[in-house]
PDB file of N, CA and C in Angstrom:
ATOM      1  N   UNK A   1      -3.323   3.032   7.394  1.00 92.00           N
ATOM      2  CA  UNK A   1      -3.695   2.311   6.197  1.00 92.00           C
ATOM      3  C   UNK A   1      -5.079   1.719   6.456  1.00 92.00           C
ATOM      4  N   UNK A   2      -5.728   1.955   5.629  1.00 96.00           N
ATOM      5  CA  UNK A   2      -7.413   1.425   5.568  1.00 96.00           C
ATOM      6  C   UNK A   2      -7.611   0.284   4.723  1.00 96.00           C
ATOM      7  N   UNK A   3      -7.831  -1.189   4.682  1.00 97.00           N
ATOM      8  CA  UNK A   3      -7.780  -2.117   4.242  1.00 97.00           C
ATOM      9  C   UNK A   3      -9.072  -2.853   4.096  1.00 97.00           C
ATOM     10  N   UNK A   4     -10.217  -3.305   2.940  1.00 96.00           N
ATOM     11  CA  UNK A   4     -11.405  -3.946   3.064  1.00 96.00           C
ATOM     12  C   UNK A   4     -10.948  -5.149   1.982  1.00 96.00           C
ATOM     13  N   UNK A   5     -11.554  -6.167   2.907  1.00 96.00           N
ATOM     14  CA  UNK A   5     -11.198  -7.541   1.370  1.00 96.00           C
ATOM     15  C   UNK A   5     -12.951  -8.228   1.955  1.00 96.00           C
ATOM     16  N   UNK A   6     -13.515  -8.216   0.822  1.00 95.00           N
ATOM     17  CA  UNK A   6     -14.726  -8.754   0.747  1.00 95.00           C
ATOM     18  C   UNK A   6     -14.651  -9.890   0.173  1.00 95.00           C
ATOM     19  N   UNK A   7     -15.513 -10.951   0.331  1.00 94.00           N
ATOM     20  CA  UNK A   7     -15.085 -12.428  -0.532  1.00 94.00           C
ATOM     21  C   UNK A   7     -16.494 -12.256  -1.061  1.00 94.00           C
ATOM     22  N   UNK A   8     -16.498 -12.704  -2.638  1.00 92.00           N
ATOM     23  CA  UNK A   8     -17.645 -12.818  -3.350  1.00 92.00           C
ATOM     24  C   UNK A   8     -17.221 -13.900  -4.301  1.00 92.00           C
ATOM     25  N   UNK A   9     -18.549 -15.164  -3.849  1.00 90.00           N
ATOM     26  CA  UNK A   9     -18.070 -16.358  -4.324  1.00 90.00           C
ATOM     27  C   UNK A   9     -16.616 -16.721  -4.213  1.00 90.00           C
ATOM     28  N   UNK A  10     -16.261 -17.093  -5.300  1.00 91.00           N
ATOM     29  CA  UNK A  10     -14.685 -17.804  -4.877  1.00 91.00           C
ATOM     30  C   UNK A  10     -13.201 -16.941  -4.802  1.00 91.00           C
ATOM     31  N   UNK A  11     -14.156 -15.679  -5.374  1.00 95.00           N
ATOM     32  CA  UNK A  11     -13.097 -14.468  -5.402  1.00 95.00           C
ATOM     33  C   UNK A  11     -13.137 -13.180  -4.229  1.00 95.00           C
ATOM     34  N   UNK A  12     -11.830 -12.887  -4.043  1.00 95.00           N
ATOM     35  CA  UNK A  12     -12.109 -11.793  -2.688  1.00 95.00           C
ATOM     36  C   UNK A  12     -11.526 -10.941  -3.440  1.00 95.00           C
ATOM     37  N   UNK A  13     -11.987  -9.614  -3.464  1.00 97.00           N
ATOM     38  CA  UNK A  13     -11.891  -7.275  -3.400  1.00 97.00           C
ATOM     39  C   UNK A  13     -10.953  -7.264  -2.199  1.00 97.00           C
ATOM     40  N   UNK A  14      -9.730  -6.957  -2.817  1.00 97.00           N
ATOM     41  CA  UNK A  14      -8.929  -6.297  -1.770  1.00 97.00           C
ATOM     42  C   UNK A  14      -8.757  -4.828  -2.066  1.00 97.00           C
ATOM     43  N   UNK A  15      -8.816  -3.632  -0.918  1.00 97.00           N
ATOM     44  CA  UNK A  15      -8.913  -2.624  -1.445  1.00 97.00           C
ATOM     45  C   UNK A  15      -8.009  -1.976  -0.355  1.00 97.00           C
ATOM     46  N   UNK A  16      -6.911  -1.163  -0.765  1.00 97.00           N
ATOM     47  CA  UNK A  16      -5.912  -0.487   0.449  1.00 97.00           C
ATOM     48  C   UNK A  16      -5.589   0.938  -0.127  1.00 97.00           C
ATOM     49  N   UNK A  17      -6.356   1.479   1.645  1.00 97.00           N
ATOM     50  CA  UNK A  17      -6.214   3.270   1.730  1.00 97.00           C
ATOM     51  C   UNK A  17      -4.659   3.610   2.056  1.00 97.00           C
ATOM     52  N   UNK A  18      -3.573   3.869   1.382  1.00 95.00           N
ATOM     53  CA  UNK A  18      -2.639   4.037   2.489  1.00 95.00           C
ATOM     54  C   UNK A  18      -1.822   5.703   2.363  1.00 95.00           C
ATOM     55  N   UNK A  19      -1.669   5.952   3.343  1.00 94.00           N
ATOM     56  CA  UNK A  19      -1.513   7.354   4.130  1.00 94.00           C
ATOM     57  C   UNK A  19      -0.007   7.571   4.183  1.00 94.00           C
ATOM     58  N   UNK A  20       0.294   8.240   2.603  1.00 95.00           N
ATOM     59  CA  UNK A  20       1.744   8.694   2.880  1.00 95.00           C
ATOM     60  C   UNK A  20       2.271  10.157   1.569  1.00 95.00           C
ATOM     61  N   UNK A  21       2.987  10.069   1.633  1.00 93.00           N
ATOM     62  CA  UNK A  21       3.114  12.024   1.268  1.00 93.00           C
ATOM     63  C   UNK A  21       4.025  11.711  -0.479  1.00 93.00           C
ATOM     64  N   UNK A  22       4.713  10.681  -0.598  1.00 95.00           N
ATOM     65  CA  UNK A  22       5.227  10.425  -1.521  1.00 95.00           C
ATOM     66  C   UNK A  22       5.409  11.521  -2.533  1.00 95.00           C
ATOM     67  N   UNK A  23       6.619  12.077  -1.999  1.00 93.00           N
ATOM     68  CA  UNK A  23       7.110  13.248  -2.788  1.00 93.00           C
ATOM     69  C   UNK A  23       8.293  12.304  -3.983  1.00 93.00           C
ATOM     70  N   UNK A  24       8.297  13.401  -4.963  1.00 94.00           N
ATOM     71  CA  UNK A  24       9.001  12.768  -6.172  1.00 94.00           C
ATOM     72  C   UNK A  24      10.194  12.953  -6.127  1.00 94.00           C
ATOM     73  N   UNK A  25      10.308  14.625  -5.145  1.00 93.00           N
ATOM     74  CA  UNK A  25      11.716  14.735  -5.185  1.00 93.00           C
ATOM     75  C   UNK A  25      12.244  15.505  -6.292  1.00 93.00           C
ATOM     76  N   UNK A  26      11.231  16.496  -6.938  1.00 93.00           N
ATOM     77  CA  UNK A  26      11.026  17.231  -8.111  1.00 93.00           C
ATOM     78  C   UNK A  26      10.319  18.398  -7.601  1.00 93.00           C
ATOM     79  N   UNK A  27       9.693  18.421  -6.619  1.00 93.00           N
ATOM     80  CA  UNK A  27       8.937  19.926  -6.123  1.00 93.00           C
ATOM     81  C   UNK A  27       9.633  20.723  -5.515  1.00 93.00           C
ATOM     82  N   UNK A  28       9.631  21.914  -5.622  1.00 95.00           N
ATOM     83  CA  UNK A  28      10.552  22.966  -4.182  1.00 95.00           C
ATOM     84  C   UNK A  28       9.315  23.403  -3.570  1.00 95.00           C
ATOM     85  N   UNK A  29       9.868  23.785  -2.355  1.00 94.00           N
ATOM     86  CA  UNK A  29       8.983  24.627  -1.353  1.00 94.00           C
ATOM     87  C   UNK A  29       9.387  26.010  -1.586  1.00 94.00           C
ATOM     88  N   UNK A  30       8.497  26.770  -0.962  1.00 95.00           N
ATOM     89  CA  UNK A  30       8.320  27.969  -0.670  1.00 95.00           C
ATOM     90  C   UNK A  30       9.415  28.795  -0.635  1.00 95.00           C
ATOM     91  N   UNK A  31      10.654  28.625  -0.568  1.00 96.00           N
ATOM     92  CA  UNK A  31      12.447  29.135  -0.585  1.00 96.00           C
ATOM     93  C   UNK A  31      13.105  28.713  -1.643  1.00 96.00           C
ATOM     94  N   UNK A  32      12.446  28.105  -2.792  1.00 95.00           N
ATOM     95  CA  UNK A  32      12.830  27.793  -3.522  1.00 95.00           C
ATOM     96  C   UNK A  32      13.784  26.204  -3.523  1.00 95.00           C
ATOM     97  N   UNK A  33      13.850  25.772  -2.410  1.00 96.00           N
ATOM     98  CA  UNK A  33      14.564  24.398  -2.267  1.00 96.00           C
ATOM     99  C   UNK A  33      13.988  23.195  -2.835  1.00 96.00           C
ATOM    100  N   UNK A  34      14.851  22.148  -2.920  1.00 95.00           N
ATOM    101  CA  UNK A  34      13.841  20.918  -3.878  1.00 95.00           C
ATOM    102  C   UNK A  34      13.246  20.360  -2.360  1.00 95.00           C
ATOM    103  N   UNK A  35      12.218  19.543  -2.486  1.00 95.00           N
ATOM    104  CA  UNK A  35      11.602  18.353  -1.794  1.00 95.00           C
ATOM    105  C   UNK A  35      12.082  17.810  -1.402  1.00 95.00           C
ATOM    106  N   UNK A  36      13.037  16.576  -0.521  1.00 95.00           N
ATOM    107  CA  UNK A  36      13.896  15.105  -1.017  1.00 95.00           C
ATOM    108  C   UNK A  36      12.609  14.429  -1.520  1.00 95.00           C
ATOM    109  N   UNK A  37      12.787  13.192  -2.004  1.00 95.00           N
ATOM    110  CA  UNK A  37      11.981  11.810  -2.619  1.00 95.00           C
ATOM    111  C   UNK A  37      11.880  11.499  -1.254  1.00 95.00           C
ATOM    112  N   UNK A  38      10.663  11.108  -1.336  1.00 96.00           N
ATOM    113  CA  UNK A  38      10.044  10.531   0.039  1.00 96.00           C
ATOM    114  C   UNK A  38       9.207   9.267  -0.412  1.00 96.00           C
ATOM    115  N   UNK A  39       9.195   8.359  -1.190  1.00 96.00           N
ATOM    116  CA  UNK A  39       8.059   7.119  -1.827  1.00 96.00           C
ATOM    117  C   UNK A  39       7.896   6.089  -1.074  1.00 96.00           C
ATOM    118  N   UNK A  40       7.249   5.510  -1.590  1.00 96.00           N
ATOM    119  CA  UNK A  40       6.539   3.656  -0.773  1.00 96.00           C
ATOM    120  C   UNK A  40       7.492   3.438  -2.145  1.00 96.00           C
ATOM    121  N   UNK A  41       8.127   2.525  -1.409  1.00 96.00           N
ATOM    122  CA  UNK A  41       9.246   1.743  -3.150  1.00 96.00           C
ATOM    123  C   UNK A  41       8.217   0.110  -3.280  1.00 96.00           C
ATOM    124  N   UNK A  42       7.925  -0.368  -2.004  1.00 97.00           N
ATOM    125  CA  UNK A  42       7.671  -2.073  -2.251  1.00 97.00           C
ATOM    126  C   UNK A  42       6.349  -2.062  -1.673  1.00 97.00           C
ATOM    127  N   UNK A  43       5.354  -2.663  -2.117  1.00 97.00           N
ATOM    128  CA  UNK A  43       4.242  -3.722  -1.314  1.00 97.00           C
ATOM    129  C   UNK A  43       4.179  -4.661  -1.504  1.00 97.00           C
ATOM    130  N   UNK A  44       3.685  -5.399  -0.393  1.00 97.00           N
ATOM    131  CA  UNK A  44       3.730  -6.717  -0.290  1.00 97.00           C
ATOM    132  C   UNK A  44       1.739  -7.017   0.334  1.00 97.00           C
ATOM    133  N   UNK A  45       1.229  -7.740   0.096  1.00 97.00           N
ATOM    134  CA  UNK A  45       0.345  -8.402   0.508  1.00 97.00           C
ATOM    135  C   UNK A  45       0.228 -10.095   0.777  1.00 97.00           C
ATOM    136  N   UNK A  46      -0.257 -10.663   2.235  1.00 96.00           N
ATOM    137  CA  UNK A  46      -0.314 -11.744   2.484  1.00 96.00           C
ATOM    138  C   UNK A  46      -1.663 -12.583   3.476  1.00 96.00           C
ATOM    139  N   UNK A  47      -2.060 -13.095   2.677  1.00 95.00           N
ATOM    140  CA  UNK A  47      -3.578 -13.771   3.195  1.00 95.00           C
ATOM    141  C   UNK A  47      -2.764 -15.308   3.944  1.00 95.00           C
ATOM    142  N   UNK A  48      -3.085 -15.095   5.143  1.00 94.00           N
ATOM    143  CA  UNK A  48      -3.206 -16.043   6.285  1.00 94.00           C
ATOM    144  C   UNK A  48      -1.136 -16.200   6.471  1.00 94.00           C
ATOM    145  N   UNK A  49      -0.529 -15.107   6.404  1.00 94.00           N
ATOM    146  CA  UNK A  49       0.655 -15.529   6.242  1.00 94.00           C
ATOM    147  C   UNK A  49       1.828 -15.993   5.093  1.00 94.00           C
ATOM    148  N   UNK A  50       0.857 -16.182   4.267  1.00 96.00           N
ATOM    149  CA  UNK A  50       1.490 -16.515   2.419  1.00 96.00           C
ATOM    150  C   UNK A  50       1.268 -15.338   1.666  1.00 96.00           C
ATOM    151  N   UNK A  51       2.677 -15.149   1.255  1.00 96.00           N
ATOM    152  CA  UNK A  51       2.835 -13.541  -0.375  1.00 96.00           C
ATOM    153  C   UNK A  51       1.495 -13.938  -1.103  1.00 96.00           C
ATOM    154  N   UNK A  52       1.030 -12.897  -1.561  1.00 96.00           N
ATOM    155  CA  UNK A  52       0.346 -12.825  -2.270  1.00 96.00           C
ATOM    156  C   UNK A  52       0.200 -11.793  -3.915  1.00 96.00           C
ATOM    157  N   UNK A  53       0.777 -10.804  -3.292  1.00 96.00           N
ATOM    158  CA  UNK A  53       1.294  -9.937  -4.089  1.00 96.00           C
ATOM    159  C   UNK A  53       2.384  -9.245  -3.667  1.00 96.00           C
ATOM    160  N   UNK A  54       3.352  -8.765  -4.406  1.00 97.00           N
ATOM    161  CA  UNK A  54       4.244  -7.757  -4.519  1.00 97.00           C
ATOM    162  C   UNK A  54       4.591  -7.176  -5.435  1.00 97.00           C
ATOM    163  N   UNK A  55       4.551  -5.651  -5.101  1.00 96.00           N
ATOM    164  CA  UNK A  55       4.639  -4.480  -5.730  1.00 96.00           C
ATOM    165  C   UNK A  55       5.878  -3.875  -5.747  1.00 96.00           C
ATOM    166  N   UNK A  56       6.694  -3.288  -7.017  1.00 97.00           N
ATOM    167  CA  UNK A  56       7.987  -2.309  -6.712  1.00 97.00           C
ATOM    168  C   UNK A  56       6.822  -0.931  -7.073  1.00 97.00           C
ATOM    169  N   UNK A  57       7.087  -0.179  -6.215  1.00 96.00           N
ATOM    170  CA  UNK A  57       6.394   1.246  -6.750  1.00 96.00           C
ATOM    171  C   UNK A  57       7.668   2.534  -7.176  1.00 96.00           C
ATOM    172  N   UNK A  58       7.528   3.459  -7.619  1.00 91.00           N
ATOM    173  CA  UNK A  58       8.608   4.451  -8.029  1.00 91.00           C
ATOM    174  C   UNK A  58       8.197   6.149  -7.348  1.00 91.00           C
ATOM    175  N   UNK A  59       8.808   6.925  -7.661  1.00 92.00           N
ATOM    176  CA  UNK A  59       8.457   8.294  -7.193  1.00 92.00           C
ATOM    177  C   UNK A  59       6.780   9.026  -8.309  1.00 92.00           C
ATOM    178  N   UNK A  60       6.563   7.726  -9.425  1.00 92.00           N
ATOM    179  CA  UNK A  60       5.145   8.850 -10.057  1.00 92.00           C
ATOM    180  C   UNK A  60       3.770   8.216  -9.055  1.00 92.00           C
ATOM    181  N   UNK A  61       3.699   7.876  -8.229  1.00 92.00           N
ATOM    182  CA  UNK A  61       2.837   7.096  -7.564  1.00 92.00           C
ATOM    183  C   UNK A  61       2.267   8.455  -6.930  1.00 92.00           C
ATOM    184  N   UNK A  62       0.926   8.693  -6.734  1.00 93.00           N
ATOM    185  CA  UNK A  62       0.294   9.741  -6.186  1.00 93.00           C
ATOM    186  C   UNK A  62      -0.166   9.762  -4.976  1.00 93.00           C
ATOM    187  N   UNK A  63       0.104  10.765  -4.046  1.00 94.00           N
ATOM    188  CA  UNK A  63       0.221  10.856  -2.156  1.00 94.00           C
ATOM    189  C   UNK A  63      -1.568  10.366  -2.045  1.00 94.00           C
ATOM    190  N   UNK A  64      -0.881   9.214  -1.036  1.00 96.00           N
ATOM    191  CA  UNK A  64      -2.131   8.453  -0.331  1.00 96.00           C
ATOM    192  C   UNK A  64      -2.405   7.885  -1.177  1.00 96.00           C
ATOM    193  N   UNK A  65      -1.785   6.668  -1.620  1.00 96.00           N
ATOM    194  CA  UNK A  65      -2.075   5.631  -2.645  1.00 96.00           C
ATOM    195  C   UNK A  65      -3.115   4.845  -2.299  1.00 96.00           C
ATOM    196  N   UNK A  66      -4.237   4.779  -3.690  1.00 97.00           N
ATOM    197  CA  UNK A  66      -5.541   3.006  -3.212  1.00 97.00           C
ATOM    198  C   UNK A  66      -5.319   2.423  -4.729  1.00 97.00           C
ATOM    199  N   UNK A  67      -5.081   0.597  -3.827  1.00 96.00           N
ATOM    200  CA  UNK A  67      -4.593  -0.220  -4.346  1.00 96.00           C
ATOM    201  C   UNK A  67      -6.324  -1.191  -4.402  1.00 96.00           C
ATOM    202  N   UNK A  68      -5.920  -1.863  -5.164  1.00 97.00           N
ATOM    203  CA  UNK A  68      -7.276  -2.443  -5.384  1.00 97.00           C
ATOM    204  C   UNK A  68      -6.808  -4.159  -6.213  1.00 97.00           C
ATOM    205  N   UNK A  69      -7.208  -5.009  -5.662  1.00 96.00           N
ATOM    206  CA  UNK A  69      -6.354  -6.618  -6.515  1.00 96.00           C
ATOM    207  C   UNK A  69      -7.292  -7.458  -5.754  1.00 96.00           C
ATOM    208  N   UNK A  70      -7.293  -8.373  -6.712  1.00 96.00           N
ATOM    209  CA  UNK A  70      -8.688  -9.629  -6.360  1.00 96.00           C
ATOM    210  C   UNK A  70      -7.855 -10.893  -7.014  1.00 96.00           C
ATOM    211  N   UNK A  71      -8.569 -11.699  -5.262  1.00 94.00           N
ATOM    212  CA  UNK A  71      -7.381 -13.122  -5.206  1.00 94.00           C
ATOM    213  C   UNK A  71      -8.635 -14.117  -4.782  1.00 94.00           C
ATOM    214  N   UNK A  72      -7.850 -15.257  -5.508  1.00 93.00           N
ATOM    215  CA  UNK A  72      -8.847 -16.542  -5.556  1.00 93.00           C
ATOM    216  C   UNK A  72      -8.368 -17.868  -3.940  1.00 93.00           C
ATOM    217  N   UNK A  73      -9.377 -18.217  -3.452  1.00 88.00           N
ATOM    218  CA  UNK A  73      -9.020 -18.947  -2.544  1.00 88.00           C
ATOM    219  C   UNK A  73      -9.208 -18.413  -0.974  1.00 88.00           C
ATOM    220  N   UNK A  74      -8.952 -17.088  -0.602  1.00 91.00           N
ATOM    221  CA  UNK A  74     -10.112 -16.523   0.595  1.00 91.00           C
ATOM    222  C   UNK A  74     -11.242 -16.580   0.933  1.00 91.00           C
ATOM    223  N   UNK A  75     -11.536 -16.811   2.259  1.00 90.00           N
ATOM    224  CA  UNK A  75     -12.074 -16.827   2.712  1.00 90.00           C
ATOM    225  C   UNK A  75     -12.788 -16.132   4.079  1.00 90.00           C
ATOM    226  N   UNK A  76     -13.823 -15.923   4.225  1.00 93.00           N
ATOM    227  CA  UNK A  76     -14.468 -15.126   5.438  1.00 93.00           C
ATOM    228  C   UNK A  76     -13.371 -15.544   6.679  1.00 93.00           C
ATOM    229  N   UNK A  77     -13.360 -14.439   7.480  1.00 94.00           N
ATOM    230  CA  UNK A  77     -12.506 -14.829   8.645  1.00 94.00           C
ATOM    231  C   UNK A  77     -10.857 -14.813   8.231  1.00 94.00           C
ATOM    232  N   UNK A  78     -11.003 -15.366   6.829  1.00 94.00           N
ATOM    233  CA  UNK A  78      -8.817 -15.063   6.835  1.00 94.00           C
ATOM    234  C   UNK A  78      -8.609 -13.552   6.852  1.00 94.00           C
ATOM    235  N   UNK A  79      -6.861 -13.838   7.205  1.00 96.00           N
ATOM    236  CA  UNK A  79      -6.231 -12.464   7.787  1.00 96.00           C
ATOM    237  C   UNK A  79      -5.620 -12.166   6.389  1.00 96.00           C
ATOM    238  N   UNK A  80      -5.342 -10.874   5.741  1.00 96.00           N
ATOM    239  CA  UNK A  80      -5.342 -10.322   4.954  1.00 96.00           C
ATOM    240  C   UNK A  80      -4.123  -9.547   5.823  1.00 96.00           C
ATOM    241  N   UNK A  81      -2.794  -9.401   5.215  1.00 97.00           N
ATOM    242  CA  UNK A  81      -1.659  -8.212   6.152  1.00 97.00           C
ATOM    243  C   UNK A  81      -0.852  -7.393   4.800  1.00 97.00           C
ATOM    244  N   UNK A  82      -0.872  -6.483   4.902  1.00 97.00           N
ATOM    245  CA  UNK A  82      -0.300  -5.566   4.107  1.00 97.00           C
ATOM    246  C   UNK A  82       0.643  -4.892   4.463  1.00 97.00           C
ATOM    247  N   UNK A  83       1.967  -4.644   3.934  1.00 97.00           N
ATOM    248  CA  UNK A  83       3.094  -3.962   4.161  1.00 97.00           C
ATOM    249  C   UNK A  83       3.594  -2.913   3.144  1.00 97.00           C
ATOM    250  N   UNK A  84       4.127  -1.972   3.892  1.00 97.00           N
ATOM    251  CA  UNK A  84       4.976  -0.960   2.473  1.00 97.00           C
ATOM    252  C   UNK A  84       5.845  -0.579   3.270  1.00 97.00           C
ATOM    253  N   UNK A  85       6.893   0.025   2.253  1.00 97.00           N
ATOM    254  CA  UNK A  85       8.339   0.208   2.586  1.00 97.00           C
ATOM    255  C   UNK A  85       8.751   1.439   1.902  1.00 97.00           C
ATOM    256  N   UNK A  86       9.006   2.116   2.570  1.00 95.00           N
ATOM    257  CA  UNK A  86       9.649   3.519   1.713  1.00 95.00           C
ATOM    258  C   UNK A  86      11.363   3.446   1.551  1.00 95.00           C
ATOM    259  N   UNK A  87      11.245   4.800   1.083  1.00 96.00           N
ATOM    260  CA  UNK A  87      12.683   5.350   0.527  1.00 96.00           C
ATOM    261  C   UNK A  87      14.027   5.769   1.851  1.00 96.00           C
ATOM    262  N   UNK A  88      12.873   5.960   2.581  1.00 95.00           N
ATOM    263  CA  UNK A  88      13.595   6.226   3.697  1.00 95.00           C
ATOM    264  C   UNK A  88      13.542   5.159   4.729  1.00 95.00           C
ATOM    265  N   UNK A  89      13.451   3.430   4.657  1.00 95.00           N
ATOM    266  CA  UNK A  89      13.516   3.014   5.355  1.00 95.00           C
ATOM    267  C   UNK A  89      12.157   2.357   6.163  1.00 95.00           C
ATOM    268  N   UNK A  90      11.214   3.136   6.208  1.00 96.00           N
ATOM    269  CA  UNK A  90      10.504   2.956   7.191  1.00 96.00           C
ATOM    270  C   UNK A  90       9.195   2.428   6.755  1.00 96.00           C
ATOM    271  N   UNK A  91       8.641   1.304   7.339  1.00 97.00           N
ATOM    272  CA  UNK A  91       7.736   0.028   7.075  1.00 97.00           C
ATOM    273  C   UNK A  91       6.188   0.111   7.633  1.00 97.00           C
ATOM    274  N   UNK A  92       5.317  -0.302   7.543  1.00 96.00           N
ATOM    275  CA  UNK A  92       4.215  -0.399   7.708  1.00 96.00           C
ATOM    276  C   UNK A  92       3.601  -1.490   7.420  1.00 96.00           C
ATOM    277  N   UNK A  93       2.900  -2.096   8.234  1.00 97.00           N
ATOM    278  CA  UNK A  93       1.879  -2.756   8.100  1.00 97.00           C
ATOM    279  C   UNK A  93       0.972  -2.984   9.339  1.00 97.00           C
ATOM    280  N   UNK A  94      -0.348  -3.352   8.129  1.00 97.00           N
ATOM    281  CA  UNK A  94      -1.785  -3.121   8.734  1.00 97.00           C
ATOM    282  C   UNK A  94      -2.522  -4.632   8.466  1.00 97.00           C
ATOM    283  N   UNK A  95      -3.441  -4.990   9.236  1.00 96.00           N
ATOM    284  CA  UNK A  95      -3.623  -6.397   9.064  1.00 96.00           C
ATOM    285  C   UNK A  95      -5.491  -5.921   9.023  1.00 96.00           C
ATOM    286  N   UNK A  96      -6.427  -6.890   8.595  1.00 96.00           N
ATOM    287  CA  UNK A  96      -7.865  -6.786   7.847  1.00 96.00           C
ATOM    288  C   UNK A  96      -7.953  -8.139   7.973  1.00 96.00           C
ATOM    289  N   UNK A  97      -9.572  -8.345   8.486  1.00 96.00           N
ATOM    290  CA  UNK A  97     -10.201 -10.039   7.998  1.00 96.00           C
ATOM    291  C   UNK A  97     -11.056  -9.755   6.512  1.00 96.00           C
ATOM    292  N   UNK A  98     -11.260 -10.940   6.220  1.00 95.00           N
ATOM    293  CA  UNK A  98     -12.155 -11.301   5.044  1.00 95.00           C
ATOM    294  C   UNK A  98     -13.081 -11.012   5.482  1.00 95.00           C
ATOM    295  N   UNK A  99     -13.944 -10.408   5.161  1.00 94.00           N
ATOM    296  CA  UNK A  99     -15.672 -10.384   5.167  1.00 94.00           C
ATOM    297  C   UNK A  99     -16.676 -10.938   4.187  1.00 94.00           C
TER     298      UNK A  99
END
């Protein structure tokens, strides 16, 4: 996951690359078989340790999702941590300073 939060004036650009295949679970392969659903269902974002945002996402979300949300009250140097959660369980997160 690739994460930039810039602070301009009193407002900070949060911007997140994240790296996942998010099948719908509607495609077949090559034998004719379906896909399973493979999605990011939740994000969460948190500057210095406090929610900031959270996201439910679904199976129309397009592979290698960028998220983009601007929050008031950051600052240069705070920690910015981002999480997602798929269908199958399995979690991620990536942490970014303010610039």
């Amino acid at each position: 996951m690739r994460i930039r939060a810039q602070a301009s004036g009193d407002k900070t650009t949060v911007r997140i690359l994240m790296a996942h295949e998010m099948e719908t679970g509607q495609r077949k392969d090559a034998a004719g078989k379906t896909i399973p659903a493979w999605f990011i269902q939740e994000v969460t974002a948190s500057l210095n340790g406090k929610t900031v945002l959270t996201a439910d996402w679904g199976p129309a979300v397009s592979k290698n999702p960028f998220m983009q949300f601007t929050l008031k009250g950051a600052k240069a140097g705070d920690k910015i941590a981002v999480t997602w959660k798929d269908n199958r369980g399995e979690t991620r997160t990536d942490e970014a300073t303010v610039s």
